[in-house]
Short mmCIF file of C-alpha atoms in Angstrom, two decimals:
data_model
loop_
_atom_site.label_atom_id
_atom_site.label_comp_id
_atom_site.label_asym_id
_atom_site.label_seq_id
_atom_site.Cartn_x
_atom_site.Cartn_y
_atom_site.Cartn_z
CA UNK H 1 1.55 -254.79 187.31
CA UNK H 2 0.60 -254.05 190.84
CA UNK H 3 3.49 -252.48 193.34
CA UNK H 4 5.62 -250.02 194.24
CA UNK H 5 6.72 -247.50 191.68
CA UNK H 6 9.95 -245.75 191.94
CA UNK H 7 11.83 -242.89 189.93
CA UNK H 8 14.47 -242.35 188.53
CA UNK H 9 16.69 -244.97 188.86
CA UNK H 10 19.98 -242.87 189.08
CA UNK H 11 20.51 -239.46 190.01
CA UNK H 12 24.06 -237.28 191.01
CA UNK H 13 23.53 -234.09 192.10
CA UNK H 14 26.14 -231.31 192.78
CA UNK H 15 25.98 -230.34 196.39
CA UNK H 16 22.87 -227.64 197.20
CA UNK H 17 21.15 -228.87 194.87
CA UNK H 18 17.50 -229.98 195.22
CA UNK H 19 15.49 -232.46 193.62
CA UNK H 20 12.43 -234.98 193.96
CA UNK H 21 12.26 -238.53 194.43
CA UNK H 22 8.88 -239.79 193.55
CA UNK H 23 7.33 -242.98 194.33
CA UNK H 24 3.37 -244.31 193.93
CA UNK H 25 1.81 -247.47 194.82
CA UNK H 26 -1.15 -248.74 193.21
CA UNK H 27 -2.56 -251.07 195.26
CA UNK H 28 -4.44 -248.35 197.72
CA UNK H 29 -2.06 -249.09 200.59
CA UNK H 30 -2.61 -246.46 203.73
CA UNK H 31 0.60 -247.04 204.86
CA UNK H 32 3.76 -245.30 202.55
CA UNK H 33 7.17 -245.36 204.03
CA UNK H 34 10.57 -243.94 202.53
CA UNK H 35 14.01 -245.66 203.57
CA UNK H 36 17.67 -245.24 202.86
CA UNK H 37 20.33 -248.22 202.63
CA UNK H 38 23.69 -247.94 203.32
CA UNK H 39 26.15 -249.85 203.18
CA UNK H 40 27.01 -252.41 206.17
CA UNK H 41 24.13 -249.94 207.82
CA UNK H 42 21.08 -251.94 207.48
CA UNK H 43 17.54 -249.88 206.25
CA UNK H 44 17.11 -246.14 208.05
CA UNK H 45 13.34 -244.73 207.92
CA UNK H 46 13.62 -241.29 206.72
CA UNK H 47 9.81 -240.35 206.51
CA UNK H 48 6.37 -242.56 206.93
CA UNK H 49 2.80 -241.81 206.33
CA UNK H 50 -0.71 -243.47 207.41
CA UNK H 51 -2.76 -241.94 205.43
CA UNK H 52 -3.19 -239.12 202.79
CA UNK H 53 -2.49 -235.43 204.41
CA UNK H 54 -0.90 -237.25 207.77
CA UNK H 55 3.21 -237.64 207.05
CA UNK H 56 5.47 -238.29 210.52
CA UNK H 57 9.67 -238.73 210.91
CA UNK H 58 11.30 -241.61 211.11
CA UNK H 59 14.66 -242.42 212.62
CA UNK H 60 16.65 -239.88 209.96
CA UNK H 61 14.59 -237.08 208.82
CA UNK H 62 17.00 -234.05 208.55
CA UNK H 63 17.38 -232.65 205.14
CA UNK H 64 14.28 -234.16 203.83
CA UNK H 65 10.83 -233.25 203.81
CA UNK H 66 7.60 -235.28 202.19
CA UNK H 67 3.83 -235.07 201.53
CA UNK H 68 1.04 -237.14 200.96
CA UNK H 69 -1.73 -235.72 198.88
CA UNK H 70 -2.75 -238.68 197.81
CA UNK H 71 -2.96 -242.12 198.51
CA UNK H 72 -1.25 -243.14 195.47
CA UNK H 73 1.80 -240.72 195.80
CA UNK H 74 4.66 -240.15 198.16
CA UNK H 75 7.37 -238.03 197.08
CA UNK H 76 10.44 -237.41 198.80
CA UNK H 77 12.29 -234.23 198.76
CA UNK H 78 15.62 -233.23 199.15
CA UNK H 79 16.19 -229.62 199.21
CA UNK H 80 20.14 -228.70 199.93
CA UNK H 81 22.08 -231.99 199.10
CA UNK H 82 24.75 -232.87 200.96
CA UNK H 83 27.59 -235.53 200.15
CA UNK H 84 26.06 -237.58 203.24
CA UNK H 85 22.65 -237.88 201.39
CA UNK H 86 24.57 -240.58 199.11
CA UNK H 87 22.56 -243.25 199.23
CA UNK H 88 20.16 -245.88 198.11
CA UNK H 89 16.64 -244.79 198.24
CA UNK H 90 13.70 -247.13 199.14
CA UNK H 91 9.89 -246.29 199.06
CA UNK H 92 7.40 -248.94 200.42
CA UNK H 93 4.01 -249.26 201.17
CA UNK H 94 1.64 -251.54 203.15
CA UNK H 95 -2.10 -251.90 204.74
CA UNK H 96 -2.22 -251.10 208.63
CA UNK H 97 -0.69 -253.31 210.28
CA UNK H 98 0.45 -255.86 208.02
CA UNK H 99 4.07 -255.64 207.49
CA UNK H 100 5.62 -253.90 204.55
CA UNK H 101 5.49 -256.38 201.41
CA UNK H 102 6.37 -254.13 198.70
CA UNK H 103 9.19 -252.07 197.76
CA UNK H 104 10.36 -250.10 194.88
CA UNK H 105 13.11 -250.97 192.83
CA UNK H 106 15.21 -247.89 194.32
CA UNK H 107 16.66 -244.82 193.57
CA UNK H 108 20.41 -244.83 193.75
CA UNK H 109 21.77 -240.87 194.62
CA UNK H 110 25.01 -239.65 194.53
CA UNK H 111 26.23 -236.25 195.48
CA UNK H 112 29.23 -234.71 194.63
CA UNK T 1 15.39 -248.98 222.64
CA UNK T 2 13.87 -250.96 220.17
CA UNK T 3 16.87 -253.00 217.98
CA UNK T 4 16.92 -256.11 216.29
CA UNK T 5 20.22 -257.31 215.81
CA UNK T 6 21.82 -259.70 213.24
CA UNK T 7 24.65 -261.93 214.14
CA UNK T 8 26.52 -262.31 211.32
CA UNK T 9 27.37 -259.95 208.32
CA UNK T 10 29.05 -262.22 205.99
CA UNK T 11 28.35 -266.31 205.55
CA UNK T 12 29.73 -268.33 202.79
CA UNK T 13 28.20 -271.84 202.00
CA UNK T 14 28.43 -274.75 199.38
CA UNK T 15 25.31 -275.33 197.69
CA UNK T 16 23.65 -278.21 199.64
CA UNK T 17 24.87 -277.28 203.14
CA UNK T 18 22.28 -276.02 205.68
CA UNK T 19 21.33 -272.62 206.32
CA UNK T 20 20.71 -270.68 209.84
CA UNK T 21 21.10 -266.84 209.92
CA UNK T 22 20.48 -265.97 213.59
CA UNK T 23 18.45 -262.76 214.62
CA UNK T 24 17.83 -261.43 218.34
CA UNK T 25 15.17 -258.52 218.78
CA UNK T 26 14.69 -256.44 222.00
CA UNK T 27 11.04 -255.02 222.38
CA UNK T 28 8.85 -254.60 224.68
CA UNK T 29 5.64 -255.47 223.97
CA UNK T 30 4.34 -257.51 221.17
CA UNK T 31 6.27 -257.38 218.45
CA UNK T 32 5.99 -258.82 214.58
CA UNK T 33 9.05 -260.20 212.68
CA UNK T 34 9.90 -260.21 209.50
CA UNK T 35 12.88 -261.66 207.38
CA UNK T 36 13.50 -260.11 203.82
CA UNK T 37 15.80 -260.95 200.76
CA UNK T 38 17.77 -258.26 198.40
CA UNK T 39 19.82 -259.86 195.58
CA UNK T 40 22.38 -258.36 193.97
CA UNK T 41 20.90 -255.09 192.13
CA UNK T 42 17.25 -255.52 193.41
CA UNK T 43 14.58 -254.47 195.79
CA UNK T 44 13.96 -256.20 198.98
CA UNK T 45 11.36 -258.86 199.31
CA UNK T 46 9.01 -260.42 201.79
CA UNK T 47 10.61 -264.00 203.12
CA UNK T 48 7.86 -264.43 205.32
CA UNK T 49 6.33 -262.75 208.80
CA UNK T 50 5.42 -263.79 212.31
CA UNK T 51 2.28 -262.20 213.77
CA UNK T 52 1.01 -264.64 216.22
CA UNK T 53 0.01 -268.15 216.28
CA UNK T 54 2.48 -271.41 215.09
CA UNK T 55 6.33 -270.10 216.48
CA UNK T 56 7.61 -272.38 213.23
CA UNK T 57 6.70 -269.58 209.76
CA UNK T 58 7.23 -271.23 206.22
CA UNK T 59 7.77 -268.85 203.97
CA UNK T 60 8.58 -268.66 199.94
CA UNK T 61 11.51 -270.24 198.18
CA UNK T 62 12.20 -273.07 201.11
CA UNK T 63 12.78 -270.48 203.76
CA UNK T 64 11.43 -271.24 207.26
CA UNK T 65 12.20 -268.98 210.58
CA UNK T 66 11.12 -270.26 214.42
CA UNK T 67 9.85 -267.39 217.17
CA UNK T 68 11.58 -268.39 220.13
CA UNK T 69 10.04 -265.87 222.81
CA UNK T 70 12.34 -267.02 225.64
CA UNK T 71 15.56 -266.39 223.38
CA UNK T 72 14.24 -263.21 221.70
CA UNK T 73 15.47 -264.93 218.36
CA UNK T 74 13.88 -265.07 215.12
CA UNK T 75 16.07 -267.57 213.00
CA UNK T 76 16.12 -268.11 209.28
CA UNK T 77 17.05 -271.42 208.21
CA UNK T 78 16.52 -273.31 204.88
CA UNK T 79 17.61 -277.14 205.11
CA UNK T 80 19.58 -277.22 201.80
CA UNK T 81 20.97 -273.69 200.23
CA UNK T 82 21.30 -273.10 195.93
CA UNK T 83 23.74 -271.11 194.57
CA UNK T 84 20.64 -268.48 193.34
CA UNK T 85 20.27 -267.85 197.17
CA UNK T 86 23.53 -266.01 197.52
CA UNK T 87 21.81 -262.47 198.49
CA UNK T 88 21.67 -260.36 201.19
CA UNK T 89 19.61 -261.13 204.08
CA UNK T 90 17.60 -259.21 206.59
CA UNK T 91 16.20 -259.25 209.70
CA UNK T 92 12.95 -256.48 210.64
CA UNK T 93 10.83 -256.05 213.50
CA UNK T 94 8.25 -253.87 214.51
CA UNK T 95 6.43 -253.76 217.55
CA UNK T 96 2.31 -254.66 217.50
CA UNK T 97 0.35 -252.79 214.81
CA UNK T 98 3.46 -250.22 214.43
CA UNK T 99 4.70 -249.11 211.14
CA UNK T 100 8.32 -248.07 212.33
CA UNK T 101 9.93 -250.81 211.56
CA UNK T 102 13.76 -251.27 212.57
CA UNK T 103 15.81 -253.10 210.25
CA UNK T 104 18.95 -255.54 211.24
CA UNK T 105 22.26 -254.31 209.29
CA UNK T 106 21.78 -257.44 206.85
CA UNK T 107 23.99 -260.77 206.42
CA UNK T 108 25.43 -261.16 203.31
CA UNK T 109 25.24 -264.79 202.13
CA UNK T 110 27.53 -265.93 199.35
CA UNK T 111 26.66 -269.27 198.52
CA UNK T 112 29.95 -271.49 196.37
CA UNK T 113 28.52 -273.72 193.49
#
């Protein structure tokens, strides 16, 4: 089935640890996006991407970092985690300019 | 600054009873709106958009929203709530052919069989 690909579900990581969220979309979207939902707090963008090789910050970039090699992929990387990094993770994707239909089914992170 | 802003953060409802979630937006140029749906456990998905054209946007399962430009409100209503709507609700905007979209903190529906 088409969409948004997310994994793994679950993760808890012990703080300073690092780790890799992946995510791919099949359905040759230009536009990849990676959120985080907290509670009461609405969706934050972390990282977005138009295109493969071109990656920007969103509103709450610090402590991640992400690529784009290719269309399909967009990993998201986390490399000292800290207990504020608790979260729920959302990757999404979308053509230019027409609104983000599909999300992944989340990755849910806790650090301790 | 760019917000969209949701009024309420919790709403409880008896099935049959009518819906409106209210949603304000402040941008400054043309901006698209969006209203999305998480239930319990799941993803978020599309409700419907507003590009341009017809203020009034029917979307999937009932759902309809009206672009008021002079009230910088993007409404959700849906004449006649189920119990299988009790999910969590939100409001997005983004301004022309952006892609940083800016969420509302969500409204919580909880809809009493």
């Amino acid at each position: 089935n088409a969409g948004v690909t997310q994994t793994p579900k679950f993760r808890i990581l012990k703080i300073g640890q690092s780790m890799t969220l992946q995510c791919a979309q099949d359905m040759n979207h230009n536009y990849m996006y990676w959120y985080r939902q907290d509670p009461g707090m609405g969706l934050k963008l972390i990282y977005y991407s138009v295109g493969a090789g071109i990656t920007d910050k969103g509103e709450v970039p610090n402590g991640y970092n992400v690529s784009r090699s290719t269309t399909e992929d967009f990993p998201l990387r986390l490399e000292l985690a800290a207990p504020s990094q608790t979260s729920v993770y959302f990757c999404a994707s979308s053509y230019a300019g027409q609104g983000i239909s599909f999300f992944g089914s989340g990755t849910r992170l806790t650090v301790v | 600054a760019q917000s969209v802003s949701q009024h309420n953060h919790h709403v409880i409802l008896s099935e049959a009873a009518s819906l409106e979630l209210g949603c304000n937006y402040s941008y400054g140029g043309t901006v698209n709106l969006f209203w999305y749906v998480q239930y319990p456990g799941q993803h978020l998905q599309l409700l419907l958009k507003y590009f341009s054209g017809d203020p009034l946007v029917k979307g999937i399962k009932g759902f309809e929203a009206e672009f008021i430009k002079s009230k910088f409100s993007f409404n959700l209503r849906k004449p006649s709530v189920q119990w299988s709507d009790t999910a969590e609700y939100f409001c997005a905007g983004a301004e022309g052919q952006g892609f940083s979209f800016i969420f509302g903190k969500g409204t919580r529906l909880l809809v009493k069989p």
